[in-house]
Amino acid sequence: MKVAKFGGSSLASGKQLEKVYQIVLSDPERKVIVVSAPGKRHGDDIKVTDLLITMGEKSLKGESVQQELEAVVERYAQIAKELTLNEEIIDKIRKNLIDLINGDKSEPTLYIEALKAAGEDNNAKLVAAFFNARGKEAHYVNPKEAGLFVTNEPGNAQVLPESYENLYRLRDRSGILIVPGFFGYSKDGSVLTFSRSGSDITGSILANGVKADLYENFTDVDAVYSVNPSIVKQPKEISELTYREMRELSYAGFSVFHDEALIPAFRAGIPVNVKNTNNPSAPGTRIVNNRENKNGPVIGIASDDGFCSIYISKYMMNREIGFGRKLLQILEDYGMSYEHIPSGIDDMTVILREHQLNEETEAEVLQRIKDELHADEVTIERHLALIMVVGEGMRHNVGTTSRASKALAQEGINIDMINQGSSEVSMMFGVKAHDEKRAVQALYNEFFAKVLA
Ligand code: ASP
């Protein structure tokens, strides 16, 4: 049995839904289908989820939401029209949205959550109606009815372990099951969404729950690329990578597959296949537990900006018990999470996402570190980019770091920081944000272009 998830661009129009229908029908193993809300049809289009968020926010302020309501209904209506479905389904969608708009506003966050989830929820109903209209037995399955329970964390819900047992029962249901992605229910019955792009997470939870043989994630690219195609033209496609490699790449900006979505599939040892709805015969990228290393040491290069580093030095730091704890306690007091801490004998650098610090908190944090830790020097550097060079093949491979640093040196790029975890599955370079693209290109040339030449 396979679980197949289709992303927003795969469901943005009637034409796209026809492709989805053909894909589902072409393999009888595809039984559980997870759907996103209709996404963008072209570059400047607005995703249904974003329209719903705007609608919720305006409604809470008491403003008219007529325009957004019409825009959302129109998205579904156009799809229905293209597929020559009857009006009934659109009337149901409109009614559902109006009920949600007029719903309980006493807990504003939950009010928005319910509206946000309506994009996926109504799309699942529409897709089921479409399959039925074509004579195929398909059922809309609500996550509450399926037993998909989550924590009470709006916009960041986490699956509750008991869900998996409940979901196993879906195996016994007849026909194709169409499940809306992106949300579950708290034990007290409220709708709670996962983080953005969270339909990938639903798909992975379902794959684990029904003990699928494969989790297929249909999107709009042929494969996961070894580097961001907006930085390097026509980069090499990755045919197979491990969960750990994917995790490292998605941490630093690979958005093809949600990093949280790896966990449930990984725990159940279910391979993930990222495929293209617009080119389903392409093999796509497989994410697996172990792979044979047929590439060089590096499988992909990811980068992300928006980081800062706090540098702290103190003579004899290495002998001082509790220094690191006291430093991290200060950050914890401000609710800040850190990303990496490269350290030396007498110094430490804490790397954070810089949006966590505004001018005021920055001054306070630096002062507290100076005063409470009696540091000799405390400085902050903003506008950094992190570049992750990732590959299981780096383990026990001599000379990868030297090749990478040489490639950067030849481009005249200064490396602010290097960090290599003991897992040896990734290497991290901190550079100035304005050097990010050049650095990625230089590393790509070193590890991929040369191999191909
Ligand atoms: N529609 C949701 C979003 O835009 C979830 C998803 O598409 O996976 O974030």
CSV table of C-alpha atoms and ligand atoms in Angstrom, one decimal:
chain,number,residue,atom,x,y,z
A,1,MET,CA,0.0,0.0,0.0
A,2,LYS,CA,1.2,3.5,-0.8
A,3,VAL,CA,0.4,6.9,0.6
A,4,ALA,CA,0.6,9.6,-2.0
A,5,LYS,CA,0.6,13.3,-1.1
A,6,PHE,CA,-0.1,16.0,-3.7
A,7,GLY,CA,1.1,19.6,-3.0
A,8,GLY,CA,-0.7,22.9,-3.7
A,9,SER,CA,0.7,23.4,-7.3
A,10,SER,CA,-0.5,19.8,-8.2
A,11,LEU,CA,-4.0,20.8,-7.2
A,12,ALA,CA,-4.1,24.4,-8.4
A,13,SER,CA,-6.4,23.9,-11.4
A,14,GLY,CA,-8.8,21.4,-13.1
A,15,LYS,CA,-6.0,20.4,-15.5
A,16,GLN,CA,-3.7,19.5,-12.6
A,17,LEU,CA,-6.5,17.5,-10.9
A,18,GLU,CA,-6.9,15.5,-14.1
A,19,LYS,CA,-3.2,14.6,-13.8
A,20,VAL,CA,-3.6,13.6,-10.2
A,21,TYR,CA,-6.5,11.4,-11.1
A,22,GLN,CA,-4.5,9.6,-13.8
A,23,ILE,CA,-1.5,9.1,-11.4
A,24,VAL,CA,-3.7,7.7,-8.7
A,25,LEU,CA,-5.5,5.3,-11.0
A,26,SER,CA,-2.4,4.1,-12.7
A,27,ASP,CA,-1.3,2.2,-9.5
A,28,PRO,CA,-3.9,0.3,-7.4
A,29,GLU,CA,-1.4,0.5,-4.5
A,30,ARG,CA,-2.2,4.2,-4.2
A,31,LYS,CA,-4.9,4.0,-1.6
A,32,VAL,CA,-4.4,6.9,0.8
A,33,ILE,CA,-4.2,10.3,-0.9
A,34,VAL,CA,-3.3,13.4,1.1
A,35,VAL,CA,-4.1,16.8,-0.4
A,36,SER,CA,-2.9,20.4,0.1
A,37,ALA,CA,-5.0,23.4,-0.5
A,38,PRO,CA,-5.0,24.8,-4.0
A,39,GLY,CA,-1.7,26.5,-4.5
A,40,LYS,CA,-0.3,29.0,-6.9
A,41,ARG,CA,-1.2,28.7,-10.6
A,42,HIS,CA,1.5,31.2,-11.6
A,43,GLY,CA,4.2,33.3,-10.0
A,44,ASP,CA,2.0,36.1,-8.6
A,45,ASP,CA,-1.0,34.0,-7.7
A,46,ILE,CA,-2.0,33.8,-4.0
A,47,LYS,CA,-2.3,30.5,-2.2
A,48,VAL,CA,-5.7,29.6,-0.8
A,49,THR,CA,-4.1,29.2,2.6
A,50,ASP,CA,-2.8,32.8,2.5
A,51,LEU,CA,-6.2,34.1,1.4
A,52,LEU,CA,-7.8,32.3,4.4
A,53,ILE,CA,-5.3,33.7,6.8
A,54,THR,CA,-6.0,37.3,5.6
A,55,MET,CA,-9.7,36.5,5.8
A,56,GLY,CA,-9.4,35.4,9.4
A,57,GLU,CA,-7.3,38.3,10.5
A,58,LYS,CA,-9.7,40.9,8.9
A,59,SER,CA,-12.7,39.1,10.4
A,60,LEU,CA,-11.2,39.3,13.8
A,61,LYS,CA,-10.7,43.1,13.4
A,62,GLY,CA,-14.4,43.4,12.4
A,63,GLU,CA,-13.6,44.2,8.8
A,64,SER,CA,-15.5,42.9,5.8
A,65,VAL,CA,-14.2,39.7,4.3
A,66,GLN,CA,-16.5,39.5,1.3
A,67,GLN,CA,-13.6,40.0,-1.2
A,68,GLU,CA,-11.5,37.2,0.3
A,69,LEU,CA,-14.5,34.9,0.7
A,70,GLU,CA,-15.4,35.4,-3.0
A,71,ALA,CA,-11.7,34.9,-4.0
A,72,VAL,CA,-11.5,31.5,-2.2
A,73,VAL,CA,-14.8,30.2,-3.4
A,74,GLU,CA,-13.9,31.3,-6.9
A,75,ARG,CA,-10.7,29.2,-6.8
A,76,TYR,CA,-12.7,26.0,-6.0
A,77,ALA,CA,-15.5,27.0,-8.4
A,78,GLN,CA,-13.0,27.4,-11.3
A,79,ILE,CA,-11.6,24.0,-10.7
A,80,ALA,CA,-15.1,22.5,-10.5
A,81,LYS,CA,-16.1,24.2,-13.7
A,82,GLU,CA,-13.0,22.9,-15.5
A,83,LEU,CA,-13.9,19.4,-14.4
A,84,THR,CA,-17.6,19.9,-15.2
A,85,LEU,CA,-18.6,19.0,-11.6
A,86,ASN,CA,-22.0,20.0,-10.5
A,87,GLU,CA,-22.6,23.2,-8.3
A,88,GLU,CA,-23.5,21.2,-5.2
A,89,ILE,CA,-19.9,20.8,-4.0
A,90,ILE,CA,-19.2,24.6,-4.4
A,91,ASP,CA,-22.4,25.4,-2.4
A,92,LYS,CA,-21.1,23.1,0.4
A,93,ILE,CA,-17.7,24.8,0.4
A,94,ARG,CA,-19.2,28.3,0.5
A,95,LYS,CA,-21.5,27.3,3.4
A,96,ASN,CA,-18.5,25.7,5.3
A,97,LEU,CA,-16.5,28.9,4.9
A,98,ILE,CA,-19.4,31.2,6.0
A,99,ASP,CA,-19.9,29.0,9.1
A,100,LEU,CA,-16.3,29.3,10.0
A,101,ILE,CA,-16.3,33.1,9.5
A,102,ASN,CA,-19.3,33.3,11.8
A,103,GLY,CA,-17.7,30.9,14.2
A,104,ASP,CA,-16.6,31.4,17.8
A,105,LYS,CA,-14.0,34.2,18.1
A,106,SER,CA,-13.4,34.0,21.8
A,107,GLU,CA,-10.1,32.2,21.2
A,108,PRO,CA,-8.7,34.2,18.2
A,109,THR,CA,-5.8,31.8,17.5
A,110,LEU,CA,-8.1,28.8,17.3
A,111,TYR,CA,-10.5,30.8,15.1
A,112,ILE,CA,-7.7,31.4,12.6
A,113,GLU,CA,-6.5,27.8,12.9
A,114,ALA,CA,-9.9,26.5,11.8
A,115,LEU,CA,-10.0,28.9,8.8
A,116,LYS,CA,-6.4,28.0,7.8
A,117,ALA,CA,-7.2,24.3,7.7
A,118,ALA,CA,-10.3,24.9,5.6
A,119,GLY,CA,-8.2,25.2,2.5
A,120,GLU,CA,-7.1,21.5,2.7
A,121,ASP,CA,-10.4,20.3,4.2
A,122,ASN,CA,-12.5,21.6,1.4
A,123,ASN,CA,-10.0,20.6,-1.2
A,124,ALA,CA,-10.2,17.0,0.0
A,125,LYS,CA,-14.0,17.1,-0.3
A,126,LEU,CA,-13.7,18.5,-3.9
A,127,VAL,CA,-11.1,15.9,-4.9
A,128,ALA,CA,-13.3,13.1,-3.6
A,129,ALA,CA,-16.3,14.5,-5.4
A,130,PHE,CA,-14.3,14.6,-8.6
A,131,PHE,CA,-13.2,11.0,-8.3
A,132,ASN,CA,-16.8,9.9,-7.6
A,133,ALA,CA,-18.0,11.9,-10.6
A,134,ARG,CA,-15.6,9.9,-12.7
A,135,GLY,CA,-17.1,6.7,-11.3
A,136,LYS,CA,-14.2,5.9,-8.9
A,137,GLU,CA,-15.0,4.9,-5.3
A,138,ALA,CA,-13.3,7.6,-3.2
A,139,HIS,CA,-14.1,8.9,0.3
A,140,TYR,CA,-13.3,12.1,2.0
A,141,VAL,CA,-11.8,11.2,5.4
A,142,ASN,CA,-11.8,13.8,8.2
A,143,PRO,CA,-8.6,13.7,10.4
A,144,LYS,CA,-10.8,13.6,13.6
A,145,GLU,CA,-12.8,10.6,12.3
A,146,ALA,CA,-9.5,8.9,11.3
A,147,GLY,CA,-8.1,9.6,14.8
A,148,LEU,CA,-5.3,12.0,13.9
A,149,PHE,CA,-4.7,13.7,17.3
A,150,VAL,CA,-2.2,16.4,17.9
A,151,THR,CA,-0.8,18.7,20.7
A,152,ASN,CA,-2.4,22.0,21.5
A,153,GLU,CA,0.3,24.1,19.7
A,154,PRO,CA,-1.3,26.4,17.1
A,155,GLY,CA,0.7,26.5,13.9
A,156,ASN,CA,3.2,24.0,15.2
A,157,ALA,CA,1.1,21.0,16.3
A,158,GLN,CA,2.9,17.7,16.9
A,159,VAL,CA,1.3,14.3,16.4
A,160,LEU,CA,0.2,12.4,19.5
A,161,PRO,CA,1.6,8.8,19.4
A,162,GLU,CA,-1.8,7.2,19.9
A,163,SER,CA,-2.8,8.5,16.4
A,164,TYR,CA,-0.7,5.8,14.7
A,165,GLU,CA,-2.8,3.0,16.0
A,166,ASN,CA,-6.0,4.8,15.1
A,167,LEU,CA,-4.8,5.4,11.6
A,168,TYR,CA,-3.9,1.7,11.1
A,169,ARG,CA,-7.6,1.1,10.9
A,170,LEU,CA,-7.9,3.0,7.7
A,171,ARG,CA,-6.4,0.0,5.9
A,172,ASP,CA,-9.8,-1.8,6.3
A,173,ARG,CA,-11.8,0.9,4.5
A,174,SER,CA,-12.9,0.4,1.0
A,175,GLY,CA,-12.1,2.7,-2.0
A,176,ILE,CA,-9.6,5.5,-2.2
A,177,LEU,CA,-9.3,7.6,0.9
A,178,ILE,CA,-8.8,11.4,0.4
A,179,VAL,CA,-7.4,13.0,3.5
A,180,PRO,CA,-6.8,16.7,3.9
A,181,GLY,CA,-3.2,17.6,4.9
A,182,PHE,CA,-1.9,20.2,7.3
A,183,PHE,CA,-4.0,19.7,10.4
A,184,GLY,CA,-5.2,17.4,13.1
A,185,TYR,CA,-7.4,17.7,16.2
A,186,SER,CA,-6.6,18.3,19.8
A,187,LYS,CA,-8.1,15.9,22.3
A,188,ASP,CA,-10.8,18.5,23.1
A,189,GLY,CA,-11.8,18.7,19.5
A,190,SER,CA,-10.2,21.9,18.2
A,191,VAL,CA,-8.5,22.1,14.8
A,192,LEU,CA,-4.7,22.6,15.1
A,193,THR,CA,-2.4,23.1,12.1
A,194,PHE,CA,1.1,21.9,11.6
A,195,SER,CA,3.8,24.4,10.6
A,196,ARG,CA,3.5,25.9,7.1
A,197,SER,CA,3.8,23.4,4.2
A,198,GLY,CA,2.6,20.8,6.8
A,199,SER,CA,0.7,18.6,4.4
A,200,ASP,CA,4.0,16.7,3.9
A,201,ILE,CA,3.8,16.0,7.6
A,202,THR,CA,0.3,14.6,7.4
A,203,GLY,CA,1.4,12.3,4.5
A,204,SER,CA,4.3,11.0,6.6
A,205,ILE,CA,2.1,10.4,9.7
A,206,LEU,CA,-0.4,8.5,7.5
A,207,ALA,CA,2.3,6.4,5.9
A,208,ASN,CA,3.6,5.4,9.3
A,209,GLY,CA,0.0,4.8,10.6
A,210,VAL,CA,-1.1,2.5,7.8
A,211,LYS,CA,2.3,1.0,7.6
A,212,ALA,CA,2.7,1.8,3.9
A,213,ASP,CA,5.4,0.4,1.8
A,214,LEU,CA,6.1,3.7,0.3
A,215,TYR,CA,5.3,7.4,0.9
A,216,GLU,CA,5.1,9.3,-2.4
A,217,ASN,CA,5.3,13.0,-2.3
A,218,PHE,CA,4.1,14.6,-5.5
A,219,THR,CA,5.3,18.1,-6.2
A,220,ASP,CA,6.3,20.2,-9.3
A,221,VAL,CA,10.0,19.4,-9.8
A,222,ASP,CA,11.5,16.2,-11.2
A,223,ALA,CA,13.8,15.6,-8.2
A,224,VAL,CA,15.5,17.1,-5.2
A,225,TYR,CA,18.4,19.0,-6.8
A,226,SER,CA,21.9,18.9,-5.4
A,227,VAL,CA,21.8,22.7,-5.0
A,228,ASN,CA,19.2,25.5,-5.2
A,229,PRO,CA,18.4,25.9,-9.0
A,230,SER,CA,18.0,29.6,-8.5
A,231,ILE,CA,21.7,29.8,-7.6
A,232,VAL,CA,23.2,27.2,-10.0
A,233,LYS,CA,21.6,26.6,-13.4
A,234,GLN,CA,20.5,23.0,-14.1
A,235,PRO,CA,22.1,21.4,-11.1
A,236,LYS,CA,22.5,17.7,-10.8
A,237,GLU,CA,19.5,15.8,-9.6
A,238,ILE,CA,19.7,13.6,-6.6
A,239,SER,CA,18.4,10.1,-7.2
A,240,GLU,CA,18.7,8.7,-3.7
A,241,LEU,CA,19.6,10.2,-0.3
A,242,THR,CA,19.3,9.2,3.3
A,243,TYR,CA,16.9,10.7,5.9
A,244,ARG,CA,19.9,12.3,7.6
A,245,GLU,CA,21.2,13.9,4.5
A,246,MET,CA,17.7,15.2,3.7
A,247,ARG,CA,17.3,16.6,7.2
A,248,GLU,CA,20.6,18.5,6.9
A,249,LEU,CA,19.7,19.9,3.5
A,250,SER,CA,16.2,21.0,4.5
A,251,TYR,CA,17.5,22.6,7.6
A,252,ALA,CA,19.4,25.1,5.4
A,253,GLY,CA,16.7,25.9,2.9
A,254,PHE,CA,15.9,22.9,0.8
A,255,SER,CA,12.1,23.4,0.8
A,256,VAL,CA,11.1,20.5,-1.5
A,257,PHE,CA,10.2,18.3,1.5
A,258,HIS,CA,9.4,19.5,5.0
A,259,ASP,CA,12.0,18.6,7.5
A,260,GLU,CA,9.5,17.6,10.2
A,261,ALA,CA,7.9,15.2,7.7
A,262,LEU,CA,10.9,13.0,7.7
A,263,ILE,CA,10.4,11.8,11.3
A,264,PRO,CA,7.3,9.6,11.1
A,265,ALA,CA,8.5,7.9,7.9
A,266,PHE,CA,12.0,7.5,9.3
A,267,ARG,CA,10.7,5.9,12.5
A,268,ALA,CA,8.7,3.3,10.5
A,269,GLY,CA,11.5,2.8,8.0
A,270,ILE,CA,9.2,3.8,5.1
A,271,PRO,CA,11.1,5.1,2.1
A,272,VAL,CA,9.9,8.5,0.7
A,273,ASN,CA,9.8,9.1,-3.1
A,274,VAL,CA,9.6,12.8,-4.2
A,275,LYS,CA,8.0,12.9,-7.6
A,276,ASN,CA,6.7,15.3,-10.2
A,277,THR,CA,2.9,15.5,-10.9
A,278,ASN,CA,3.8,17.1,-14.3
A,279,ASN,CA,6.2,14.3,-15.2
A,280,PRO,CA,5.2,11.2,-13.3
A,281,SER,CA,7.4,8.8,-15.3
A,282,ALA,CA,10.6,10.5,-14.0
A,283,PRO,CA,11.9,8.3,-11.1
A,284,GLY,CA,12.2,11.3,-8.8
A,285,THR,CA,14.3,11.2,-5.6
A,286,ARG,CA,14.1,8.4,-3.0
A,287,ILE,CA,14.8,9.1,0.7
A,288,VAL,CA,16.0,6.0,2.4
A,289,ASN,CA,17.7,4.7,5.5
A,290,ASN,CA,21.0,3.6,3.9
A,291,ARG,CA,22.3,4.1,0.4
A,292,GLU,CA,25.2,2.9,-1.5
A,293,ASN,CA,27.6,5.6,-2.2
A,294,LYS,CA,27.9,6.0,-6.0
A,295,ASN,CA,28.5,9.8,-5.9
A,296,GLY,CA,31.5,11.6,-4.6
A,297,PRO,CA,31.6,12.5,-0.9
A,298,VAL,CA,29.1,15.3,-1.2
A,299,ILE,CA,25.4,14.8,-2.2
A,300,GLY,CA,24.1,18.3,-1.8
A,301,ILE,CA,24.9,21.9,-0.9
A,302,ALA,CA,22.3,24.0,0.9
A,303,SER,CA,22.5,27.6,2.2
A,304,ASP,CA,20.4,30.0,4.2
A,305,ASP,CA,20.9,33.5,5.4
A,306,GLY,CA,19.5,35.5,8.3
A,307,PHE,CA,22.0,34.3,10.9
A,308,CYS,CA,24.2,36.2,13.5
A,309,SER,CA,27.0,35.1,15.7
A,310,ILE,CA,27.9,36.1,19.2
A,311,TYR,CA,31.5,35.7,19.9
A,312,ILE,CA,32.7,35.4,23.6
A,313,SER,CA,36.3,35.1,24.7
A,314,LYS,CA,37.7,34.7,28.2
A,315,TYR,CA,41.2,33.7,29.2
A,316,MET,CA,41.1,30.2,30.8
A,317,MET,CA,37.5,29.6,29.7
A,318,ASN,CA,38.3,25.9,29.3
A,319,ARG,CA,38.9,25.5,33.1
A,320,GLU,CA,35.8,27.2,34.2
A,321,ILE,CA,33.0,24.8,35.1
A,322,GLY,CA,29.5,25.9,34.1
A,323,PHE,CA,30.6,28.6,31.7
A,324,GLY,CA,28.6,27.2,28.8
A,325,ARG,CA,25.5,26.5,30.9
A,326,LYS,CA,25.5,30.1,32.3
A,327,LEU,CA,25.8,31.5,28.7
A,328,LEU,CA,22.9,29.4,27.4
A,329,GLN,CA,20.8,30.3,30.4
A,330,ILE,CA,21.0,33.9,29.4
A,331,LEU,CA,19.7,33.0,25.9
A,332,GLU,CA,17.0,30.8,27.4
A,333,ASP,CA,15.9,33.8,29.6
A,334,TYR,CA,15.1,35.6,26.4
A,335,GLY,CA,13.4,32.5,24.8
A,336,MET,CA,16.1,32.3,22.1
A,337,SER,CA,17.2,29.0,20.5
A,338,TYR,CA,20.7,28.6,19.1
A,339,GLU,CA,21.8,26.7,16.0
A,340,HIS,CA,25.5,25.9,16.5
A,341,ILE,CA,28.3,26.6,19.0
A,342,PRO,CA,31.7,26.2,17.5
A,343,SER,CA,34.3,26.6,20.4
A,344,GLY,CA,38.0,27.0,21.1
A,345,ILE,CA,40.0,26.8,24.3
A,346,ASP,CA,39.2,30.3,25.4
A,347,ASP,CA,36.3,31.3,23.1
A,348,MET,CA,32.9,30.2,22.0
A,349,THR,CA,30.7,31.4,19.2
A,350,VAL,CA,26.9,31.0,19.4
A,351,ILE,CA,25.1,31.1,16.1
A,352,LEU,CA,21.5,32.2,16.1
A,353,ARG,CA,18.7,33.1,13.7
A,354,GLU,CA,19.1,36.9,13.8
A,355,HIS,CA,15.3,37.7,13.8
A,356,GLN,CA,15.3,36.6,17.5
A,357,LEU,CA,17.3,39.7,18.5
A,358,ASN,CA,16.1,43.3,18.1
A,359,GLU,CA,18.3,46.3,18.9
A,360,GLU,CA,17.2,46.4,22.5
A,361,THR,CA,17.5,42.7,23.4
A,362,GLU,CA,20.8,42.6,21.6
A,363,ALA,CA,22.3,45.3,23.8
A,364,GLU,CA,20.8,43.6,27.0
A,365,VAL,CA,22.1,40.1,26.1
A,366,LEU,CA,25.6,41.3,25.3
A,367,GLN,CA,25.7,43.3,28.5
A,368,ARG,CA,24.6,40.4,30.6
A,369,ILE,CA,27.1,38.0,29.0
A,370,LYS,CA,29.9,40.6,29.8
A,371,ASP,CA,28.8,41.2,33.4
A,372,GLU,CA,27.7,37.8,34.5
A,373,LEU,CA,30.4,35.7,32.8
A,374,HIS,CA,33.2,38.3,33.2
A,375,ALA,CA,34.1,37.8,29.6
A,376,ASP,CA,37.1,39.6,28.1
A,377,GLU,CA,35.4,40.2,24.8
A,378,VAL,CA,31.8,39.9,23.5
A,379,THR,CA,31.0,40.9,20.0
A,380,ILE,CA,28.1,40.2,17.6
A,381,GLU,CA,28.2,39.9,13.9
A,382,ARG,CA,25.1,40.1,11.8
A,383,HIS,CA,24.1,39.2,8.2
A,384,LEU,CA,25.7,35.8,8.0
A,385,ALA,CA,24.8,32.9,5.8
A,386,LEU,CA,25.4,29.3,6.6
A,387,ILE,CA,26.4,26.9,3.9
A,388,MET,CA,25.9,23.2,4.6
A,389,VAL,CA,27.9,20.7,2.5
A,390,VAL,CA,26.2,17.4,3.0
A,391,GLY,CA,26.9,13.8,2.3
A,392,GLU,CA,27.2,10.5,4.1
A,393,GLY,CA,30.2,9.8,1.8
A,394,MET,CA,32.3,12.4,3.7
A,395,ARG,CA,32.7,10.0,6.6
A,396,HIS,CA,36.2,8.6,6.5
A,397,ASN,CA,36.9,10.5,3.3
A,398,VAL,CA,40.1,12.3,3.5
A,399,GLY,CA,40.4,15.9,2.2
A,400,THR,CA,36.8,17.0,1.8
A,401,THR,CA,37.2,20.0,4.1
A,402,SER,CA,40.4,21.0,2.4
A,403,ARG,CA,38.8,20.9,-1.1
A,404,ALA,CA,35.9,23.0,0.2
A,405,SER,CA,38.0,25.6,1.9
A,406,LYS,CA,40.3,25.8,-1.1
A,407,ALA,CA,37.4,26.4,-3.5
A,408,LEU,CA,36.2,29.2,-1.3
A,409,ALA,CA,39.7,30.7,-1.0
A,410,GLN,CA,40.1,30.7,-4.7
A,411,GLU,CA,36.9,32.8,-5.0
A,412,GLY,CA,38.4,35.2,-2.4
A,413,ILE,CA,35.6,34.3,0.1
A,414,ASN,CA,36.5,34.6,3.8
A,415,ILE,CA,35.2,31.8,5.9
A,416,ASP,CA,34.0,33.2,9.2
A,417,MET,CA,33.4,29.8,10.8
A,418,ILE,CA,33.7,26.1,10.2
A,419,ASN,CA,31.7,23.5,12.1
A,420,GLN,CA,31.8,19.8,11.5
A,421,GLY,CA,29.7,17.6,13.7
A,422,SER,CA,31.1,14.2,14.8
A,423,SER,CA,28.5,12.5,12.6
A,424,GLU,CA,30.5,13.7,9.6
A,425,VAL,CA,27.4,13.9,7.5
A,426,SER,CA,27.7,17.6,7.1
A,427,MET,CA,30.2,20.5,7.2
A,428,MET,CA,29.0,24.0,7.9
A,429,PHE,CA,30.7,27.2,6.7
A,430,GLY,CA,29.7,30.6,8.0
A,431,VAL,CA,30.2,33.4,5.4
A,432,LYS,CA,29.0,37.0,5.0
A,433,ALA,CA,25.5,37.0,3.5
A,434,HIS,CA,26.6,38.9,0.5
A,435,ASP,CA,29.1,36.1,-0.4
A,436,GLU,CA,26.5,33.3,-0.1
A,437,LYS,CA,25.6,32.8,-3.7
A,438,ARG,CA,29.2,32.9,-4.9
A,439,ALA,CA,30.3,30.5,-2.2
A,440,VAL,CA,27.6,28.0,-3.2
A,441,GLN,CA,28.6,28.2,-6.8
A,442,ALA,CA,32.2,27.7,-6.0
A,443,LEU,CA,31.5,24.6,-3.8
A,444,TYR,CA,29.2,23.2,-6.5
A,445,ASN,CA,31.9,23.6,-9.1
A,446,GLU,CA,34.3,21.8,-6.9
A,447,PHE,CA,32.2,18.9,-5.9
A,448,PHE,CA,29.8,18.4,-8.9
A,449,ALA,CA,30.9,20.3,-12.0
A,450,LYS,CA,34.4,18.8,-11.9
A,451,VAL,CA,33.1,15.3,-11.5
A,452,LEU,CA,30.8,15.7,-14.5
A,453,ALA,CA,33.4,17.2,-16.7
B,1,ASP,N1,-1.5,24.8,2.5
B,1,ASP,C1,-0.6,24.8,3.6
B,1,ASP,C2,0.5,25.9,3.4
B,1,ASP,O1,0.4,26.7,2.5
B,1,ASP,C3,0.1,23.5,3.8
B,1,ASP,C4,0.7,22.8,2.6
B,1,ASP,O2,0.5,23.3,1.5
B,1,ASP,O3,1.4,21.8,2.8
B,1,ASP,O4,1.4,26.1,4.2
